[in-house]
mmCIF file of C-alpha atoms and ligand atoms in Angstrom:
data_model
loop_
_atom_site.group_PDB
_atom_site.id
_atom_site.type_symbol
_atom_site.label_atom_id
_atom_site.label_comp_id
_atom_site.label_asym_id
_atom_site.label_seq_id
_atom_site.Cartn_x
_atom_site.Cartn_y
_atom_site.Cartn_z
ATOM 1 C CA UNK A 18 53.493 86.395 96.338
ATOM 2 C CA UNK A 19 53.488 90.034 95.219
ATOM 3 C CA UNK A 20 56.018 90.763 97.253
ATOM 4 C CA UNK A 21 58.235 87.827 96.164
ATOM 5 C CA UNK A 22 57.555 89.422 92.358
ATOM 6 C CA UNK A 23 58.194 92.549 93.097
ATOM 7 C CA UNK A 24 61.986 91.789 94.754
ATOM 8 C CA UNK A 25 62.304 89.471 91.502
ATOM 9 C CA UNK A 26 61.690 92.407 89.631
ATOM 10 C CA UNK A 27 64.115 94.622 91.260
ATOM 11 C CA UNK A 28 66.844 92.124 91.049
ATOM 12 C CA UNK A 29 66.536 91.841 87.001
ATOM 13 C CA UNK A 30 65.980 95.588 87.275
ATOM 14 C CA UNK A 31 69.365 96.108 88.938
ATOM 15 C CA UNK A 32 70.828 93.130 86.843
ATOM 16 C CA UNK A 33 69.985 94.961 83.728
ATOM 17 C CA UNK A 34 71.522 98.594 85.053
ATOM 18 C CA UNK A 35 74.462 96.345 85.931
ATOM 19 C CA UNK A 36 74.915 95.070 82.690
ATOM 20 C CA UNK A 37 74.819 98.277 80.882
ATOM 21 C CA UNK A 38 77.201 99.794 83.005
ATOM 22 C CA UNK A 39 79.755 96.790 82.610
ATOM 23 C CA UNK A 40 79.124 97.436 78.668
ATOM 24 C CA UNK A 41 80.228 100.811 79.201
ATOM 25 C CA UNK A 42 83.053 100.204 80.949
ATOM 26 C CA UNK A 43 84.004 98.437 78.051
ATOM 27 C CA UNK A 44 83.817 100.957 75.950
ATOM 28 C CA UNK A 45 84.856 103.739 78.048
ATOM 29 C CA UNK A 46 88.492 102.417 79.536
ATOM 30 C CA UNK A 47 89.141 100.997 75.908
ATOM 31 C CA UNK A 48 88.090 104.032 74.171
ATOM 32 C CA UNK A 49 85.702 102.379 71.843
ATOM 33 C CA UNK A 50 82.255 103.210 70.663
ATOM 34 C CA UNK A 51 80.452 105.404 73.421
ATOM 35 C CA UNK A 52 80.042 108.827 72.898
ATOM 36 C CA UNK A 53 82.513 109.699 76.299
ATOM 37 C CA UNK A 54 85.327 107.746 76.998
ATOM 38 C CA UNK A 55 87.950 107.838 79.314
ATOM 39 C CA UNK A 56 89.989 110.079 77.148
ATOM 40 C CA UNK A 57 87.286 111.975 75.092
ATOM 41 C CA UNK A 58 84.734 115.050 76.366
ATOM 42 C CA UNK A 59 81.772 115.153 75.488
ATOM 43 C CA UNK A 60 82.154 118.893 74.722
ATOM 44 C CA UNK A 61 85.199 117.514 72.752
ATOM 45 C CA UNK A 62 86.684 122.057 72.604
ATOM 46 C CA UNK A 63 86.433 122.216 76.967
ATOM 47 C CA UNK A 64 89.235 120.057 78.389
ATOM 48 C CA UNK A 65 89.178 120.572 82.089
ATOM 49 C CA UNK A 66 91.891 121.957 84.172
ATOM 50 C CA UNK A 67 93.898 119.356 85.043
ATOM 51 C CA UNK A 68 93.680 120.328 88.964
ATOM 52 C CA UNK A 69 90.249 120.259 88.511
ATOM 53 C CA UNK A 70 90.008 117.151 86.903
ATOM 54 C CA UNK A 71 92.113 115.528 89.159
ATOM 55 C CA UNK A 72 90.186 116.474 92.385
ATOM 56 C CA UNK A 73 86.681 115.536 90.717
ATOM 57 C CA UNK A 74 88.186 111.826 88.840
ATOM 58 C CA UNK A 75 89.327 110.938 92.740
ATOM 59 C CA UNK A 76 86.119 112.596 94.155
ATOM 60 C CA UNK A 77 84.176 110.148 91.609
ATOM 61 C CA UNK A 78 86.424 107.167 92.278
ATOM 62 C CA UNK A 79 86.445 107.435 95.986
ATOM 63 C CA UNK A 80 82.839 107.711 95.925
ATOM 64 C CA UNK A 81 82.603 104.279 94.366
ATOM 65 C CA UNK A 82 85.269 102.791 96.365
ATOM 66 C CA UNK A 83 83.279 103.685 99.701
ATOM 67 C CA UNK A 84 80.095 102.779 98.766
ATOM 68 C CA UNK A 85 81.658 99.372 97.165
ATOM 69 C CA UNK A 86 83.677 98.567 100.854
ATOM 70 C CA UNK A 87 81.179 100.219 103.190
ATOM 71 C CA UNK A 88 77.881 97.984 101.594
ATOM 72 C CA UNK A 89 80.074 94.923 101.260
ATOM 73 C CA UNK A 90 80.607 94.465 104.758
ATOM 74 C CA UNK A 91 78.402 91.809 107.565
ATOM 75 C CA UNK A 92 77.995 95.033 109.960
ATOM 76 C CA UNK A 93 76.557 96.954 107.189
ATOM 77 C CA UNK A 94 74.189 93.763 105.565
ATOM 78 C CA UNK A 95 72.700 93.161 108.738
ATOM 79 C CA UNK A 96 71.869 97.161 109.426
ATOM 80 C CA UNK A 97 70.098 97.108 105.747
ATOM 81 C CA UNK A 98 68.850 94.107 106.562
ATOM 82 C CA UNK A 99 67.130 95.806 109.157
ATOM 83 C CA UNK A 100 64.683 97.572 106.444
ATOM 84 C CA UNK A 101 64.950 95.528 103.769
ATOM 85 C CA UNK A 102 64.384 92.201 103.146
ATOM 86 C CA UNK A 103 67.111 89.813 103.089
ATOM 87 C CA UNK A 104 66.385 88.720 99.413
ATOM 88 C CA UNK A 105 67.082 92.331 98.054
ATOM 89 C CA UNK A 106 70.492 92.860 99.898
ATOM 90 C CA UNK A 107 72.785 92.012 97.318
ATOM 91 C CA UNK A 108 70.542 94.036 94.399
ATOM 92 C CA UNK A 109 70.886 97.160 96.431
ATOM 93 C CA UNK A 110 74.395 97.179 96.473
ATOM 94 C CA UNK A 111 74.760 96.367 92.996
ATOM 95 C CA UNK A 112 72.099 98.273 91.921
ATOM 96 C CA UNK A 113 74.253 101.623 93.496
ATOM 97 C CA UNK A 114 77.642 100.719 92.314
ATOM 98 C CA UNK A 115 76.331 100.414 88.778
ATOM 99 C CA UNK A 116 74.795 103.928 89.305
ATOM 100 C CA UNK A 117 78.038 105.432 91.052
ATOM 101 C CA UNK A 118 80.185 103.887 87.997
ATOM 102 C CA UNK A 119 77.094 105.445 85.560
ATOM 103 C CA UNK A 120 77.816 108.926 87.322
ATOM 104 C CA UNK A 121 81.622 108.595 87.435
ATOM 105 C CA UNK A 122 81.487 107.766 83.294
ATOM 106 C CA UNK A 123 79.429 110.696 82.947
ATOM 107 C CA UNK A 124 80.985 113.296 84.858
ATOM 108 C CA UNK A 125 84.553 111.818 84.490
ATOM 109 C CA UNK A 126 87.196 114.522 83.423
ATOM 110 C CA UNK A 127 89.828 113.720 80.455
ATOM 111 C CA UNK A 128 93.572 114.740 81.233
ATOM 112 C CA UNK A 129 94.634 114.062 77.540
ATOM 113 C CA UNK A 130 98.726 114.379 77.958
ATOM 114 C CA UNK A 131 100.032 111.430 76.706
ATOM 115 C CA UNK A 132 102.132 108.922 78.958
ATOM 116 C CA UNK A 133 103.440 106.253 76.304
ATOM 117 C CA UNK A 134 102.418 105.272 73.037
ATOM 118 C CA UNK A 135 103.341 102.202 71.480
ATOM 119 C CA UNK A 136 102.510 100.544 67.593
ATOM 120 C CA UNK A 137 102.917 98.085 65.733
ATOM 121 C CA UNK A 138 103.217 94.879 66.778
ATOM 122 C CA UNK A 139 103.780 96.140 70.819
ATOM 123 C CA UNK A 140 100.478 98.095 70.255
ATOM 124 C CA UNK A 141 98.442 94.995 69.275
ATOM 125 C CA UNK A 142 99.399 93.066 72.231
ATOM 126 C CA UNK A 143 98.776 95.514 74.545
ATOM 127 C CA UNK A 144 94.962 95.281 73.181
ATOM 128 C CA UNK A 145 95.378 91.657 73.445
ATOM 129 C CA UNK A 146 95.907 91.700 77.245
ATOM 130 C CA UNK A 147 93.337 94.735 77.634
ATOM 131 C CA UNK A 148 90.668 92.356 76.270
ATOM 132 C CA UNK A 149 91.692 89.078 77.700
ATOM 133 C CA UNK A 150 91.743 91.110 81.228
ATOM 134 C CA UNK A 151 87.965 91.589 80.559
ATOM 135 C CA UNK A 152 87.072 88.160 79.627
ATOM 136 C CA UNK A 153 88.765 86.665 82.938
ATOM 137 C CA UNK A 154 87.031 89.093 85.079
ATOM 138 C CA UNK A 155 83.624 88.137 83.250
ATOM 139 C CA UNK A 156 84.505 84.693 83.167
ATOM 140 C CA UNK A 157 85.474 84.192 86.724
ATOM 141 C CA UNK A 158 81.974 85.887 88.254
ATOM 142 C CA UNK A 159 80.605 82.383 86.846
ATOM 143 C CA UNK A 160 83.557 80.430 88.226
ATOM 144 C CA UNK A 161 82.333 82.357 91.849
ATOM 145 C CA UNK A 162 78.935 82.328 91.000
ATOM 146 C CA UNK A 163 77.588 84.954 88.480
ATOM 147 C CA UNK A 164 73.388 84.911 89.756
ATOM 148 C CA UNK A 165 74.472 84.981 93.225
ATOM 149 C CA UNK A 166 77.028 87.596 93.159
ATOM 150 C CA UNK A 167 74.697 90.050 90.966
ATOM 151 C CA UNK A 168 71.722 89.280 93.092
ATOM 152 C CA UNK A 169 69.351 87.489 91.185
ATOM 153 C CA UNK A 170 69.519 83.897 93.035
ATOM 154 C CA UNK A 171 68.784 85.476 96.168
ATOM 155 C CA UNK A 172 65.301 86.829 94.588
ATOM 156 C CA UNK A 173 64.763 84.017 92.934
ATOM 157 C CA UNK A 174 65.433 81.553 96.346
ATOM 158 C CA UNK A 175 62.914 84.261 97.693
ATOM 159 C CA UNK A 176 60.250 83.470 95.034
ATOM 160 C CA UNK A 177 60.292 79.955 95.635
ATOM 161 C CA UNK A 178 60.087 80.375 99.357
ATOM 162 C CA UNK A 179 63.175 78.393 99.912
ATOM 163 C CA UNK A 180 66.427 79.291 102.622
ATOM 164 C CA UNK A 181 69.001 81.163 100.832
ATOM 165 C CA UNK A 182 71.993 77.924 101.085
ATOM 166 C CA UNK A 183 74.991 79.251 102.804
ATOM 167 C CA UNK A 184 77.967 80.848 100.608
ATOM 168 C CA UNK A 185 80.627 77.905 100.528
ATOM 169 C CA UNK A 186 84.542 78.106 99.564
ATOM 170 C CA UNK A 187 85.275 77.636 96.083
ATOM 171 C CA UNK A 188 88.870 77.194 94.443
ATOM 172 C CA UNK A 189 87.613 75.918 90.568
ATOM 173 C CA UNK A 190 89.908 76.486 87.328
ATOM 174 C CA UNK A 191 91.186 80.440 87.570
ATOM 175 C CA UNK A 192 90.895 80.183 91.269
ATOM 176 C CA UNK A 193 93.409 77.367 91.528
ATOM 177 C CA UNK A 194 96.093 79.603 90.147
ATOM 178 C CA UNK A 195 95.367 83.088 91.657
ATOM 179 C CA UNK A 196 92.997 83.617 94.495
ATOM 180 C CA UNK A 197 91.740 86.817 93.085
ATOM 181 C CA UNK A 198 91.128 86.652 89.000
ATOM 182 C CA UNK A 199 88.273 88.982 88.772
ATOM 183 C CA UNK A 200 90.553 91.691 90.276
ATOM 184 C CA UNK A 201 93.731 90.461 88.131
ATOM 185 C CA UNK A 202 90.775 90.751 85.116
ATOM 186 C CA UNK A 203 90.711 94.440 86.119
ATOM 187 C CA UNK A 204 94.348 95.349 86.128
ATOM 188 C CA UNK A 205 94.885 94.240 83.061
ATOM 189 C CA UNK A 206 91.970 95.733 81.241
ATOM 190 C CA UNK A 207 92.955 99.118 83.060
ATOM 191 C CA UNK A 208 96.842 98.871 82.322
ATOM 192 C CA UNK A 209 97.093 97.042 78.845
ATOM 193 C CA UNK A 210 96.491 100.115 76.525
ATOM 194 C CA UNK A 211 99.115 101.280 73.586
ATOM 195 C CA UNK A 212 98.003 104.915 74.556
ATOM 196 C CA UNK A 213 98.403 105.680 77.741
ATOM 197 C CA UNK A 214 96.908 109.533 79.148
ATOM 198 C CA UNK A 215 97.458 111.259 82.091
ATOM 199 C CA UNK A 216 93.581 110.654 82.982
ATOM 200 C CA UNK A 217 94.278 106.776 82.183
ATOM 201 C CA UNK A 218 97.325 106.410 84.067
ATOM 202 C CA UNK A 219 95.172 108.272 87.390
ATOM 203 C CA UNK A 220 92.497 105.883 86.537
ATOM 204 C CA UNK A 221 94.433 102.729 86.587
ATOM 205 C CA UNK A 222 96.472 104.059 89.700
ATOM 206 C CA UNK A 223 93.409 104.793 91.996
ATOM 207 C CA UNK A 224 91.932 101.729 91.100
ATOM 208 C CA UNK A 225 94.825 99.581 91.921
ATOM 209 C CA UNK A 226 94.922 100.975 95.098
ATOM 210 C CA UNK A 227 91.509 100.586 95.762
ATOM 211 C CA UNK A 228 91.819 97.042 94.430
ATOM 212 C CA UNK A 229 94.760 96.437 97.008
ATOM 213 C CA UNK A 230 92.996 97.764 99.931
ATOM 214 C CA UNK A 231 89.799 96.456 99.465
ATOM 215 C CA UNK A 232 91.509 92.812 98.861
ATOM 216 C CA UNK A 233 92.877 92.968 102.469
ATOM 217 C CA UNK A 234 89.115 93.534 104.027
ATOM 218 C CA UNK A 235 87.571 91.033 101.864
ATOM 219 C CA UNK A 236 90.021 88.368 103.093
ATOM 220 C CA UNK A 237 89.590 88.946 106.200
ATOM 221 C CA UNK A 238 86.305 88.499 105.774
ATOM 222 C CA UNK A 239 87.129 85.156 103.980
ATOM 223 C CA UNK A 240 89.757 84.264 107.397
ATOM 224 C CA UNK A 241 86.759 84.584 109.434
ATOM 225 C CA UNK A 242 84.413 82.721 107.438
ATOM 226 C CA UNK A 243 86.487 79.896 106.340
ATOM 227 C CA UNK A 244 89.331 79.939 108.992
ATOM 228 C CA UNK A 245 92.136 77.341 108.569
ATOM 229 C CA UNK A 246 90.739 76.571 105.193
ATOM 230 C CA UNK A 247 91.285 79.708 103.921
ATOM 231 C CA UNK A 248 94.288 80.005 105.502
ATOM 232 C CA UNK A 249 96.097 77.194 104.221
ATOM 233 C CA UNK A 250 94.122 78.818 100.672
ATOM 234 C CA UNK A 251 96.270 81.693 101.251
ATOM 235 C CA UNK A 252 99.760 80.186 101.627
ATOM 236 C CA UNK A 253 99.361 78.115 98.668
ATOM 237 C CA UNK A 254 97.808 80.223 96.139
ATOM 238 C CA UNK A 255 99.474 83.534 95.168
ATOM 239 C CA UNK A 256 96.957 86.830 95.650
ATOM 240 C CA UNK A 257 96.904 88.365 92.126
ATOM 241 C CA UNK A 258 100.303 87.585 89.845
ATOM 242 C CA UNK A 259 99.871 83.875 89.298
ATOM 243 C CA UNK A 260 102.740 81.235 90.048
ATOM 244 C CA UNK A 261 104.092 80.136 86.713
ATOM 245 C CA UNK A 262 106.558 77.557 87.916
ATOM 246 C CA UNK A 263 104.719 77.071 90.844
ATOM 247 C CA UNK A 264 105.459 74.446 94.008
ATOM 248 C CA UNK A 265 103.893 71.157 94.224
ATOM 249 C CA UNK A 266 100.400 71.791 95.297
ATOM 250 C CA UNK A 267 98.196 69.233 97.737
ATOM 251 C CA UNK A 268 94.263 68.562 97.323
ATOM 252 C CA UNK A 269 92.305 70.412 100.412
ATOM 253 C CA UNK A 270 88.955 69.244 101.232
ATOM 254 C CA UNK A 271 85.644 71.491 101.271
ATOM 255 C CA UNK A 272 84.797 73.040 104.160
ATOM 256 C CA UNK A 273 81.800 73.163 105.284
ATOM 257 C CA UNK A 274 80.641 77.317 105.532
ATOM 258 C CA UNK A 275 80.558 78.510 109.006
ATOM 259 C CA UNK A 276 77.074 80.444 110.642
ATOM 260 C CA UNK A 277 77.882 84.279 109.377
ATOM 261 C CA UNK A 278 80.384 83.566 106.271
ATOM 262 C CA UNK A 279 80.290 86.790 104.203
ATOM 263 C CA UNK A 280 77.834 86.792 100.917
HETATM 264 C C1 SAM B 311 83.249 90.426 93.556
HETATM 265 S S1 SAM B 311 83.701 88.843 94.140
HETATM 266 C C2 SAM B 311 85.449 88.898 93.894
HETATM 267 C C3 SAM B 311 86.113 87.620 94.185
HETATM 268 C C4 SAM B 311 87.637 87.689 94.220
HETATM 269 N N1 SAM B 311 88.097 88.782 95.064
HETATM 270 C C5 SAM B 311 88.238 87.844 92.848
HETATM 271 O O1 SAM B 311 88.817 88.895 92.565
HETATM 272 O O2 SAM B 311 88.138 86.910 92.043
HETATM 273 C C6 SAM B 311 83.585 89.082 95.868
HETATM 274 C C7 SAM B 311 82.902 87.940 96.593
HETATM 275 O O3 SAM B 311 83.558 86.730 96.282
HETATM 276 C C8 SAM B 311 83.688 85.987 97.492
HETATM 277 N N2 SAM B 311 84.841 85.104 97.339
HETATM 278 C C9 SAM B 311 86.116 85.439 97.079
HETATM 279 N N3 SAM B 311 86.898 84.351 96.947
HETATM 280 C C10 SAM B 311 86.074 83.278 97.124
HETATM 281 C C11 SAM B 311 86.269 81.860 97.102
HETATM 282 N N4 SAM B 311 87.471 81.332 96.868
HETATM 283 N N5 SAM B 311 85.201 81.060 97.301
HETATM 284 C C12 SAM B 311 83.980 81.586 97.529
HETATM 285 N N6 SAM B 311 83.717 82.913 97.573
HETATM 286 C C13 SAM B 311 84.755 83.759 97.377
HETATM 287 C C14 SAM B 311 83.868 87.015 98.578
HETATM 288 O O4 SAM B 311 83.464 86.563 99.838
HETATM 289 C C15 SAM B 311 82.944 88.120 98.091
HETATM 290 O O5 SAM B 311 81.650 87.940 98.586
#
């Protein structure tokens, strides 16, 4: 039973450095509030070179782009797995990706030159988009599953001695439309700013990347653990840009989640 506290308390542990990293993502792509942002130093007289800052910004995001793949992958789960329980898996992962995004905020390095700059009316709906990018990508970690994606079901499954249920294939509201709206979440908070900076514009690019590579590995993941289900998923739904006038669609029925599916 001490045990089964103990991972509960790590998971709200990690929950809670989650959450105040996510706030502070907030504030530091949008600029708002936090005392260093994307675009301002905290030593506001020292901008960096911008060679330097280059090299460290991709050092930082590459850091959290490897550690984000790497720990998300079966091969890797059942290593860990290996040394730690089961029921603390998911924690650990996003316990050190909201520590890697803590260190990237903190060491990131502004390039101030401006890109584009846009008022008025343009500006405001820019700041629209930015926002409403953040709200989907909040929004659709419930439509997946918010306490299972951040950890905390697993501990709690754990406390009540229960077996973990398999992860099954969802397609509800957003994910009818787009098979990837957390990620679409992200590009638009990243892109949608009236002021756009050279350290920005690196930001948004690297991440897009990242976004587009990392998409290919977790379908695959998704092929093998849903097969023709997913499959047919993928024909029908776009990846990220959704269909607006879109062809007829047909209902699919659940599929039942295959021994191994990814979590
Ligand atoms: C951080 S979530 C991101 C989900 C999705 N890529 C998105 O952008 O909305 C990653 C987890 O969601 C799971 N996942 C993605 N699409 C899913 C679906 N349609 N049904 C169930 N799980 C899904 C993946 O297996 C992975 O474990």
């Amino acid at each position: 039973m001490v045990a089964r506290l103990a991972i509960l308390l790590y998971a709200i542990v990690s929950y809670g450095i989650f959450t105040a990293s996510f706030l502070y993502a907030l504030g530091f792509v949008g600029n708002y509030v936090v005392p260093k942002s994307i675009d301002t130093p905290i030593d506001v007289g020292a901008a960096a070179n911008p060679g330097e800052a280059i090299v460290v910004n991709l050092l930082l995001m590459s850091l959290f782009a490897v550690q984000h793949s790497v720990m998300a992958r079966a091969s890797f789960k059942r290593r860990l797995t290996q040394f730690l329980p089961a029921a603390c898996e998911r924690s650990t992962y996003v316990l050190l990706s909201s520590l890697i995004l803590l260190l990237l905020f903190w060491q990131w390095r502004p390039i101030p030159a401006p890109v584009w700059q846009v008022h008025g009316i343009a500006a405001w709906l820019l700041i629209g988009v930015h926002w409403l990018g953040w709200l989907i990508a909040f929004a659709s970690t419930h439509m997946i599953d918010h306490f299972d994606l951040f950890g905390l079901r697993q501990a709690l499954v754990a406390l009540r001695g229960t077996e973990m249920p398999g992860q099954s294939f969802k397609t509800p509201l957003l994910y009818k439309i787009v098979r990837h709206p957390l990620m679409l979440g992200f590009l638009l908070a990243f892109w949608a700013t009236p002021e756009m900076t050279a350290g920005h514009l690196l930001f948004a690019i690297a991440n897009t990347a990242y976004i587009l590579v990392a998409l290919q590995f977790e379908e695959r993941d998704l092929v093998a653990a849903f097969g023709a289900t997913y499959q047919e998923y993928r024909r029908r739904v776009p990846m990220l840009v959704p269909r607006l006038f879109g062809r007829r669609r047909t209902e699919q029925r659940p599929s039942p989640r295959p021994a191994g599916a990814p979590q």
